mmCIF file of N, CA and C and ligand atoms in Angstrom:
data_model
loop_
_atom_site.group_PDB
_atom_site.id
_atom_site.type_symbol
_atom_site.label_atom_id
_atom_site.label_comp_id
_atom_site.label_asym_id
_atom_site.label_seq_id
_atom_site.Cartn_x
_atom_site.Cartn_y
_atom_site.Cartn_z
ATOM 1 N N MET A 1 1.190 -1.418 -0.151
ATOM 2 C CA MET A 1 0.010 0.596 -0.076
ATOM 3 C C MET A 1 0.880 1.616 -0.168
ATOM 4 N N LYS A 2 1.670 0.866 1.216
ATOM 5 C CA LYS A 2 2.479 2.199 0.681
ATOM 6 C C LYS A 2 3.199 3.142 -0.832
ATOM 7 N N LEU A 3 3.838 1.776 -0.581
ATOM 8 C CA LEU A 3 4.969 1.733 -2.525
ATOM 9 C C LEU A 3 3.679 1.931 -3.789
ATOM 10 N N ALA A 4 3.236 1.757 -3.221
ATOM 11 C CA ALA A 4 1.744 2.325 -4.521
ATOM 12 C C ALA A 4 2.084 3.935 -4.179
ATOM 13 N N ILE A 5 1.391 3.701 -3.056
ATOM 14 C CA ILE A 5 1.258 5.427 -3.137
ATOM 15 C C ILE A 5 3.133 5.945 -3.667
ATOM 16 N N VAL A 6 3.865 5.524 -2.948
ATOM 17 C CA VAL A 6 5.313 6.120 -3.439
ATOM 18 C C VAL A 6 4.872 6.296 -5.580
ATOM 19 N N GLY A 7 4.865 4.726 -5.318
ATOM 20 C CA GLY A 7 5.218 5.253 -7.175
ATOM 21 C C GLY A 7 4.108 6.164 -7.811
ATOM 22 N N VAL A 8 2.695 6.493 -7.214
ATOM 23 C CA VAL A 8 2.433 7.209 -8.232
ATOM 24 C C VAL A 8 2.724 9.003 -7.469
ATOM 25 N N ALA A 9 3.038 8.965 -6.951
ATOM 26 C CA ALA A 9 4.050 10.089 -6.118
ATOM 27 C C ALA A 9 5.629 10.951 -7.329
ATOM 28 N N ALA A 10 5.695 9.495 -7.457
ATOM 29 C CA ALA A 10 7.088 9.899 -8.540
ATOM 30 C C ALA A 10 6.706 9.937 -9.218
ATOM 31 N N ALA A 11 5.231 9.188 -9.995
ATOM 32 C CA ALA A 11 4.616 9.065 -11.077
ATOM 33 C C ALA A 11 4.203 10.636 -11.714
ATOM 34 N N CYS A 12 3.563 11.439 -10.177
ATOM 35 C CA CYS A 12 3.058 12.699 -10.656
ATOM 36 C C CYS A 12 4.060 13.842 -11.275
ATOM 37 N N LEU A 13 5.527 13.446 -10.205
ATOM 38 C CA LEU A 13 6.802 13.932 -10.164
ATOM 39 C C LEU A 13 7.685 14.050 -12.040
ATOM 40 N N LEU A 14 7.115 12.713 -12.580
ATOM 41 C CA LEU A 14 7.405 12.489 -14.062
ATOM 42 C C LEU A 14 6.977 13.489 -14.990
ATOM 43 N N VAL A 15 5.463 14.226 -14.285
ATOM 44 C CA VAL A 15 4.292 13.921 -15.380
ATOM 45 C C VAL A 15 4.580 15.750 -15.467
ATOM 46 N N SER A 16 4.434 16.186 -14.583
ATOM 47 C CA SER A 16 5.513 17.957 -13.924
ATOM 48 C C SER A 16 6.446 17.988 -14.363
ATOM 49 N N GLY A 17 7.204 17.672 -14.855
ATOM 50 C CA GLY A 17 8.635 17.720 -15.214
ATOM 51 C C GLY A 17 9.391 18.312 -13.903
ATOM 52 N N SER A 18 8.952 19.412 -13.315
ATOM 53 C CA SER A 18 10.103 20.330 -11.989
ATOM 54 C C SER A 18 9.172 20.397 -11.083
ATOM 55 N N ALA A 19 9.830 20.414 -9.998
ATOM 56 C CA ALA A 19 9.398 19.284 -8.437
ATOM 57 C C ALA A 19 8.126 19.739 -8.182
ATOM 58 N N PHE A 20 8.349 21.145 -7.501
ATOM 59 C CA PHE A 20 6.453 20.657 -7.552
ATOM 60 C C PHE A 20 6.299 21.877 -7.165
ATOM 61 N N ALA A 21 5.191 22.688 -7.691
ATOM 62 C CA ALA A 21 4.821 24.211 -8.178
ATOM 63 C C ALA A 21 4.221 24.783 -6.909
ATOM 64 N N SER A 22 4.447 24.151 -5.894
ATOM 65 C CA SER A 22 3.493 24.800 -4.722
ATOM 66 C C SER A 22 4.148 25.594 -4.310
ATOM 67 N N GLU A 23 3.909 26.091 -2.869
ATOM 68 C CA GLU A 23 4.747 27.153 -1.845
ATOM 69 C C GLU A 23 6.008 26.429 -1.665
ATOM 70 N N GLU A 24 6.351 25.413 -1.441
ATOM 71 C CA GLU A 24 7.108 24.565 -1.007
ATOM 72 C C GLU A 24 8.471 24.949 -2.091
ATOM 73 N N LEU A 25 8.200 24.817 -3.138
ATOM 74 C CA LEU A 25 9.019 25.323 -4.196
ATOM 75 C C LEU A 25 9.256 26.673 -3.829
ATOM 76 N N ALA A 26 8.050 27.823 -3.693
ATOM 77 C CA ALA A 26 8.942 28.628 -2.651
ATOM 78 C C ALA A 26 9.542 29.138 -2.032
ATOM 79 N N LYS A 27 8.933 28.651 -1.547
ATOM 80 C CA LYS A 27 9.680 28.228 0.001
ATOM 81 C C LYS A 27 11.777 27.822 -0.341
ATOM 82 N N ALA A 28 11.711 27.013 -1.109
ATOM 83 C CA ALA A 28 12.227 26.113 -1.418
ATOM 84 C C ALA A 28 13.706 27.265 -2.480
ATOM 85 N N ASN A 29 12.722 28.141 -2.320
ATOM 86 C CA ASN A 29 13.628 29.437 -3.601
ATOM 87 C C ASN A 29 13.792 31.048 -3.100
ATOM 88 N N ASN A 30 13.779 31.104 -0.813
ATOM 89 C CA ASN A 30 12.848 32.384 -0.700
ATOM 90 C C ASN A 30 12.921 32.810 -0.965
ATOM 91 N N CYS A 31 11.686 32.959 -1.869
ATOM 92 C CA CYS A 31 10.521 34.267 -2.116
ATOM 93 C C CYS A 31 10.155 34.346 -0.851
ATOM 94 N N MET A 32 9.475 33.574 -0.159
ATOM 95 C CA MET A 32 8.632 33.385 1.463
ATOM 96 C C MET A 32 9.266 34.626 2.306
ATOM 97 N N GLY A 33 10.833 35.008 1.847
ATOM 98 C CA GLY A 33 10.837 35.815 2.680
ATOM 99 C C GLY A 33 10.808 37.623 3.369
ATOM 100 N N CYS A 34 10.625 37.261 1.843
ATOM 101 C CA CYS A 34 9.997 38.652 0.942
ATOM 102 C C CYS A 34 8.251 38.601 0.681
ATOM 103 N N HIS A 35 8.029 37.921 0.386
ATOM 104 C CA HIS A 35 6.220 37.619 -0.359
ATOM 105 C C HIS A 35 5.748 36.763 1.216
ATOM 106 N N GLN A 36 4.497 37.320 1.222
ATOM 107 C CA GLN A 36 3.953 36.287 2.689
ATOM 108 C C GLN A 36 2.297 36.214 1.154
ATOM 109 N N MET A 37 1.691 35.413 2.074
ATOM 110 C CA MET A 37 0.226 34.349 0.699
ATOM 111 C C MET A 37 -0.284 35.630 0.700
ATOM 112 N N GLU A 38 -0.523 35.660 2.036
ATOM 113 C CA GLU A 38 -1.967 37.428 1.946
ATOM 114 C C GLU A 38 -1.459 38.936 2.194
ATOM 115 N N GLN A 39 -0.706 38.593 3.105
ATOM 116 C CA GLN A 39 -0.083 39.799 3.597
ATOM 117 C C GLN A 39 1.152 41.093 2.883
ATOM 118 N N LYS A 40 0.806 42.261 2.685
ATOM 119 C CA LYS A 40 2.371 42.577 2.195
ATOM 120 C C LYS A 40 3.333 42.414 3.138
ATOM 121 N N GLY A 41 4.348 41.907 2.182
ATOM 122 C CA GLY A 41 5.683 42.192 3.412
ATOM 123 C C GLY A 41 6.848 42.936 2.915
ATOM 124 N N MET A 42 8.109 42.728 2.738
ATOM 125 C CA MET A 42 9.095 43.323 1.709
ATOM 126 C C MET A 42 7.878 43.668 0.275
ATOM 127 N N GLY A 43 7.667 43.053 -0.309
ATOM 128 C CA GLY A 43 7.583 42.523 -1.442
ATOM 129 C C GLY A 43 6.141 42.113 -1.391
ATOM 130 N N PRO A 44 4.545 42.614 -2.824
ATOM 131 C CA PRO A 44 3.890 42.397 -2.412
ATOM 132 C C PRO A 44 2.957 40.970 -1.431
ATOM 133 N N SER A 45 2.021 41.729 -1.760
ATOM 134 C CA SER A 45 1.408 39.574 -1.291
ATOM 135 C C SER A 45 1.229 38.745 -2.599
ATOM 136 N N LEU A 46 1.427 37.360 -2.784
ATOM 137 C CA LEU A 46 1.179 36.688 -3.877
ATOM 138 C C LEU A 46 0.341 36.872 -4.376
ATOM 139 N N LYS A 47 -1.171 36.050 -3.052
ATOM 140 C CA LYS A 47 -2.644 37.082 -3.913
ATOM 141 C C LYS A 47 -2.535 37.630 -4.721
ATOM 142 N N GLU A 48 -2.139 38.981 -4.097
ATOM 143 C CA GLU A 48 -2.107 40.454 -4.389
ATOM 144 C C GLU A 48 -1.590 40.403 -5.938
ATOM 145 N N ILE A 49 -0.889 39.825 -6.039
ATOM 146 C CA ILE A 49 -0.434 39.842 -7.449
ATOM 147 C C ILE A 49 -0.824 38.854 -8.558
ATOM 148 N N ALA A 50 -1.859 37.592 -7.534
ATOM 149 C CA ALA A 50 -2.112 37.062 -8.971
ATOM 150 C C ALA A 50 -3.823 37.740 -8.989
ATOM 151 N N ALA A 51 -4.164 38.493 -8.272
ATOM 152 C CA ALA A 51 -5.156 39.141 -8.651
ATOM 153 C C ALA A 51 -4.437 40.202 -9.830
ATOM 154 N N LYS A 52 -3.296 40.850 -9.273
ATOM 155 C CA LYS A 52 -3.232 41.880 -10.647
ATOM 156 C C LYS A 52 -2.935 41.025 -11.905
ATOM 157 N N TYR A 53 -2.946 40.290 -12.145
ATOM 158 C CA TYR A 53 -2.978 39.123 -13.290
ATOM 159 C C TYR A 53 -4.109 38.672 -13.907
ATOM 160 N N LYS A 54 -4.250 37.754 -13.177
ATOM 161 C CA LYS A 54 -5.124 36.427 -13.705
ATOM 162 C C LYS A 54 -6.117 37.019 -14.764
ATOM 163 N N GLY A 55 -6.556 38.141 -15.341
ATOM 164 C CA GLY A 55 -7.403 38.495 -16.495
ATOM 165 C C GLY A 55 -6.616 38.922 -17.920
ATOM 166 N N ASP A 56 -4.775 38.554 -16.956
ATOM 167 C CA ASP A 56 -4.113 39.221 -18.628
ATOM 168 C C ASP A 56 -3.731 37.897 -18.892
ATOM 169 N N ALA A 57 -3.683 37.787 -20.550
ATOM 170 C CA ALA A 57 -2.801 37.162 -21.290
ATOM 171 C C ALA A 57 -2.279 36.897 -21.138
ATOM 172 N N GLU A 58 -0.854 37.459 -20.739
ATOM 173 C CA GLU A 58 0.663 37.668 -20.313
ATOM 174 C C GLU A 58 0.737 37.515 -19.157
ATOM 175 N N GLY A 59 0.082 36.964 -18.091
ATOM 176 C CA GLY A 59 -0.215 37.692 -16.778
ATOM 177 C C GLY A 59 1.072 36.413 -16.430
ATOM 178 N N ALA A 60 1.365 35.352 -17.129
ATOM 179 C CA ALA A 60 2.643 34.256 -16.506
ATOM 180 C C ALA A 60 2.924 34.456 -17.161
ATOM 181 N N LYS A 61 2.821 34.628 -18.397
ATOM 182 C CA LYS A 61 4.861 35.020 -18.487
ATOM 183 C C LYS A 61 5.160 36.483 -17.927
ATOM 184 N N THR A 62 4.961 37.608 -17.299
ATOM 185 C CA THR A 62 5.220 38.614 -16.349
ATOM 186 C C THR A 62 5.938 38.062 -15.426
ATOM 187 N N ILE A 63 4.811 37.500 -14.943
ATOM 188 C CA ILE A 63 5.211 37.203 -13.531
ATOM 189 C C ILE A 63 6.798 35.990 -14.264
ATOM 190 N N GLU A 64 6.851 35.060 -14.760
ATOM 191 C CA GLU A 64 7.975 33.958 -15.143
ATOM 192 C C GLU A 64 9.040 35.505 -15.439
ATOM 193 N N THR A 65 8.861 36.971 -16.602
ATOM 194 C CA THR A 65 10.229 37.725 -16.240
ATOM 195 C C THR A 65 10.622 37.975 -15.270
ATOM 196 N N SER A 66 9.399 38.299 -14.194
ATOM 197 C CA SER A 66 9.468 39.244 -13.148
ATOM 198 C C SER A 66 10.289 39.059 -12.418
ATOM 199 N N ILE A 67 10.634 37.090 -12.055
ATOM 200 C CA ILE A 67 11.221 36.771 -11.495
ATOM 201 C C ILE A 67 12.915 36.396 -11.899
ATOM 202 N N MET A 68 12.910 35.962 -13.104
ATOM 203 C CA MET A 68 13.847 36.261 -14.107
ATOM 204 C C MET A 68 14.552 36.680 -14.146
ATOM 205 N N GLN A 69 14.071 37.794 -14.253
ATOM 206 C CA GLN A 69 14.578 39.124 -14.355
ATOM 207 C C GLN A 69 15.120 40.479 -13.715
ATOM 208 N N GLY A 70 13.869 40.077 -12.158
ATOM 209 C CA GLY A 70 13.220 40.944 -11.339
ATOM 210 C C GLY A 70 12.884 41.800 -11.660
ATOM 211 N N SER A 71 12.057 43.104 -11.135
ATOM 212 C CA SER A 71 10.593 43.880 -10.861
ATOM 213 C C SER A 71 10.968 44.821 -10.717
ATOM 214 N N LYS A 72 10.890 46.224 -11.496
ATOM 215 C CA LYS A 72 10.786 47.956 -9.941
ATOM 216 C C LYS A 72 9.683 48.583 -10.820
ATOM 217 N N ASP A 73 9.777 49.648 -9.620
ATOM 218 C CA ASP A 73 8.736 51.314 -9.794
ATOM 219 C C ASP A 73 7.109 49.787 -10.245
ATOM 220 N N LYS A 74 6.936 48.795 -9.966
ATOM 221 C CA LYS A 74 5.363 48.017 -10.375
ATOM 222 C C LYS A 74 3.913 48.167 -9.076
ATOM 223 N N TRP A 75 5.338 48.099 -7.814
ATOM 224 C CA TRP A 75 4.013 47.841 -6.719
ATOM 225 C C TRP A 75 5.009 49.198 -5.240
ATOM 226 N N GLY A 76 5.591 49.971 -5.794
ATOM 227 C CA GLY A 76 6.038 50.591 -4.843
ATOM 228 C C GLY A 76 7.904 50.499 -5.421
ATOM 229 N N THR A 77 8.176 51.513 -4.039
ATOM 230 C CA THR A 77 9.715 51.663 -4.483
ATOM 231 C C THR A 77 10.606 50.863 -4.170
ATOM 232 N N MET A 78 10.663 49.889 -3.558
ATOM 233 C CA MET A 78 11.002 48.546 -2.841
ATOM 234 C C MET A 78 11.443 47.588 -4.608
ATOM 235 N N PRO A 79 12.741 47.728 -5.298
ATOM 236 C CA PRO A 79 12.656 46.615 -5.864
ATOM 237 C C PRO A 79 13.059 45.766 -5.695
ATOM 238 N N MET A 80 12.777 44.437 -7.135
ATOM 239 C CA MET A 80 13.109 42.805 -6.703
ATOM 240 C C MET A 80 13.999 42.816 -7.662
ATOM 241 N N ALA A 81 15.378 42.553 -7.492
ATOM 242 C CA ALA A 81 16.366 42.124 -7.560
ATOM 243 C C ALA A 81 16.123 40.431 -8.267
ATOM 244 N N ALA A 82 16.820 40.484 -9.449
ATOM 245 C CA ALA A 82 16.143 39.054 -11.120
ATOM 246 C C ALA A 82 17.218 37.244 -9.584
ATOM 247 N N GLN A 83 15.644 36.375 -10.006
ATOM 248 C CA GLN A 83 15.797 35.126 -8.791
ATOM 249 C C GLN A 83 16.648 35.058 -9.846
ATOM 250 N N ALA A 84 18.459 34.929 -9.575
ATOM 251 C CA ALA A 84 19.144 34.455 -10.476
ATOM 252 C C ALA A 84 19.785 32.854 -9.909
ATOM 253 N N ASN A 85 19.051 32.520 -8.857
ATOM 254 C CA ASN A 85 19.591 31.119 -8.667
ATOM 255 C C ASN A 85 17.859 30.067 -9.201
ATOM 256 N N VAL A 86 16.642 31.136 -9.234
ATOM 257 C CA VAL A 86 16.031 30.162 -9.994
ATOM 258 C C VAL A 86 16.070 29.665 -11.337
ATOM 259 N N LYS A 87 16.033 28.358 -11.789
ATOM 260 C CA LYS A 87 15.506 27.861 -12.671
ATOM 261 C C LYS A 87 15.031 28.158 -13.339
ATOM 262 N N GLU A 88 14.753 28.272 -15.304
ATOM 263 C CA GLU A 88 13.858 28.682 -15.887
ATOM 264 C C GLU A 88 12.409 28.505 -15.562
ATOM 265 N N ALA A 89 12.490 25.932 -15.323
ATOM 266 C CA ALA A 89 11.235 25.816 -15.624
ATOM 267 C C ALA A 89 10.468 26.043 -13.675
ATOM 268 N N ASP A 90 11.468 26.647 -13.161
ATOM 269 C CA ASP A 90 10.409 26.809 -11.820
ATOM 270 C C ASP A 90 10.088 28.041 -11.982
ATOM 271 N N ALA A 91 10.969 28.959 -12.342
ATOM 272 C CA ALA A 91 10.218 30.264 -12.752
ATOM 273 C C ALA A 91 8.947 29.949 -13.302
ATOM 274 N N LYS A 92 8.949 29.343 -14.289
ATOM 275 C CA LYS A 92 6.941 28.770 -15.193
ATOM 276 C C LYS A 92 6.524 27.959 -13.930
ATOM 277 N N ALA A 93 7.242 27.119 -13.092
ATOM 278 C CA ALA A 93 6.337 26.556 -12.073
ATOM 279 C C ALA A 93 5.789 27.543 -10.636
ATOM 280 N N LEU A 94 6.101 28.430 -11.090
ATOM 281 C CA LEU A 94 6.532 28.856 -9.670
ATOM 282 C C LEU A 94 5.100 30.303 -10.332
ATOM 283 N N ALA A 95 5.226 30.683 -11.172
ATOM 284 C CA ALA A 95 4.256 32.011 -11.941
ATOM 285 C C ALA A 95 2.869 31.720 -12.367
ATOM 286 N N ALA A 96 2.646 30.029 -13.204
ATOM 287 C CA ALA A 96 1.305 29.208 -12.453
ATOM 288 C C ALA A 96 0.478 29.068 -11.496
ATOM 289 N N TRP A 97 1.622 29.179 -9.946
ATOM 290 C CA TRP A 97 0.877 28.573 -9.072
ATOM 291 C C TRP A 97 0.543 30.143 -8.742
ATOM 292 N N ILE A 98 1.794 30.840 -8.471
ATOM 293 C CA ILE A 98 1.243 32.459 -8.271
ATOM 294 C C ILE A 98 -0.424 33.213 -9.472
ATOM 295 N N LEU A 99 -0.734 33.022 -9.726
ATOM 296 C CA LEU A 99 -1.492 33.380 -10.987
ATOM 297 C C LEU A 99 -3.306 31.577 -10.325
ATOM 298 N N SER A 100 -2.912 30.411 -10.533
ATOM 299 C CA SER A 100 -4.239 29.643 -9.493
ATOM 300 C C SER A 100 -4.212 30.308 -8.192
ATOM 301 N N LEU A 101 -3.458 31.315 -7.220
ATOM 302 C CA LEU A 101 -3.411 31.793 -6.588
ATOM 303 C C LEU A 101 -4.882 32.612 -6.308
ATOM 304 N N ALA A 102 -5.057 32.993 -7.900
ATOM 305 C CA ALA A 102 -6.272 34.461 -7.574
ATOM 306 C C ALA A 102 -7.533 33.770 -7.750
ATOM 307 N N ALA A 103 -7.627 32.366 -7.870
ATOM 308 C CA ALA A 103 -8.969 31.690 -7.559
ATOM 309 C C ALA A 103 -10.250 32.274 -6.459
ATOM 310 N N ASP A 104 -8.996 32.053 -5.371
ATOM 311 C CA ASP A 104 -9.856 32.659 -4.193
ATOM 312 C C ASP A 104 -9.910 34.300 -3.577
ATOM 313 N N ALA A 105 -8.427 35.182 -4.919
ATOM 314 C CA ALA A 105 -8.290 36.380 -4.058
ATOM 315 C C ALA A 105 -9.335 37.178 -4.884
ATOM 316 N N LYS A 106 -10.789 36.702 -5.049
ATOM 317 C CA LYS A 106 -11.291 37.621 -5.449
ATOM 318 C C LYS A 106 -11.910 39.067 -4.421
HETATM 319 C C1 HEC B 201 14.314 40.600 -1.898
HETATM 320 C C2 HEC B 201 13.111 40.393 -1.981
HETATM 321 C C3 HEC B 201 12.867 39.744 -2.367
HETATM 322 C C4 HEC B 201 12.681 38.071 -2.642
HETATM 323 C C5 HEC B 201 13.719 37.741 -2.264
HETATM 324 C C6 HEC B 201 11.796 37.711 -4.079
HETATM 325 N N1 HEC B 201 10.910 39.845 -3.901
HETATM 326 FE FE1 HEC B 201 9.259 39.135 -5.522
HETATM 327 N N2 HEC B 201 9.402 41.320 -4.957
HETATM 328 C C7 HEC B 201 9.880 41.561 -4.393
HETATM 329 C C8 HEC B 201 9.700 43.327 -4.256
HETATM 330 C C9 HEC B 201 9.995 44.580 -3.004
HETATM 331 C C10 HEC B 201 8.945 43.701 -5.077
HETATM 332 C C11 HEC B 201 7.766 44.293 -6.055
HETATM 333 C C12 HEC B 201 8.811 45.015 -7.723
HETATM 334 C C13 HEC B 201 7.955 46.230 -8.201
HETATM 335 O O1 HEC B 201 7.667 46.957 -7.546
HETATM 336 O O2 HEC B 201 8.749 46.140 -9.231
HETATM 337 C C14 HEC B 201 8.318 41.845 -6.009
HETATM 338 C C15 HEC B 201 7.245 41.709 -7.122
HETATM 339 C C16 HEC B 201 7.336 40.235 -6.420
HETATM 340 C C17 HEC B 201 6.377 39.648 -7.519
HETATM 341 C C18 HEC B 201 5.938 40.361 -9.259
HETATM 342 C C19 HEC B 201 5.750 41.309 -10.612
HETATM 343 C C20 HEC B 201 5.251 42.222 -10.817
HETATM 344 O O3 HEC B 201 6.082 42.331 -12.447
HETATM 345 O O4 HEC B 201 4.162 42.099 -10.970
HETATM 346 C C21 HEC B 201 6.416 38.983 -7.791
HETATM 347 C C22 HEC B 201 5.612 37.468 -8.847
HETATM 348 C C23 HEC B 201 7.716 38.285 -7.785
HETATM 349 N N3 HEC B 201 7.757 39.392 -6.477
HETATM 350 C C24 HEC B 201 7.732 36.754 -7.642
HETATM 351 C C25 HEC B 201 9.524 36.278 -6.364
HETATM 352 C C26 HEC B 201 9.608 35.117 -6.369
HETATM 353 C C27 HEC B 201 8.611 33.889 -7.953
HETATM 354 C C28 HEC B 201 10.486 35.224 -5.460
HETATM 355 C C29 HEC B 201 11.110 33.549 -5.431
HETATM 356 C C30 HEC B 201 11.886 33.230 -6.323
HETATM 357 C C31 HEC B 201 10.852 36.480 -4.808
HETATM 358 N N4 HEC B 201 9.512 37.311 -5.973
HETATM 359 C C32 HEC B 201 11.792 36.889 -4.522
HETATM 360 C C33 HEC B 201 10.853 41.370 -3.686
HETATM 361 C C34 HEC B 201 11.199 40.212 -3.315
#
């Protein structure tokens, strides 16, 4: 039984291609040091970001680019440096995850 569960989890990892598109990934990449789910910290809250870009056809791309190349003058005076240690596949996964938070951010 336990083995079967492990097998399914491993299969999911293979299919998704990236480690895991979730809060764990954000934590692993230190995003949560500046971003919180609900509340503004050093940077805007992830739900605020999701709400801003959810109706935007280019939203995922914009978020991904901001993660890879940094962002400034969009949310306040504090810029975000390029998150140079984040792999492109992970930036994509993070962008999709952040956007998915908009569902209950209405
Ligand atoms: C040192 C603090 C810091 C860290 C670490 C950080 N951010 Fe940011 N982030 C900011 C700040 C400040 C802004 C606002 C920048 C602006 O006004 O354009 C921001 C903005 C953003 C935005 C909005 C960009 C836009 O185009 O509107 C996204 C998405 C984002 N961060 C994701 C991430 C992710 C994902 C990580 C982890 C890989 C991360 N951030 C790590 C401080 C940080």
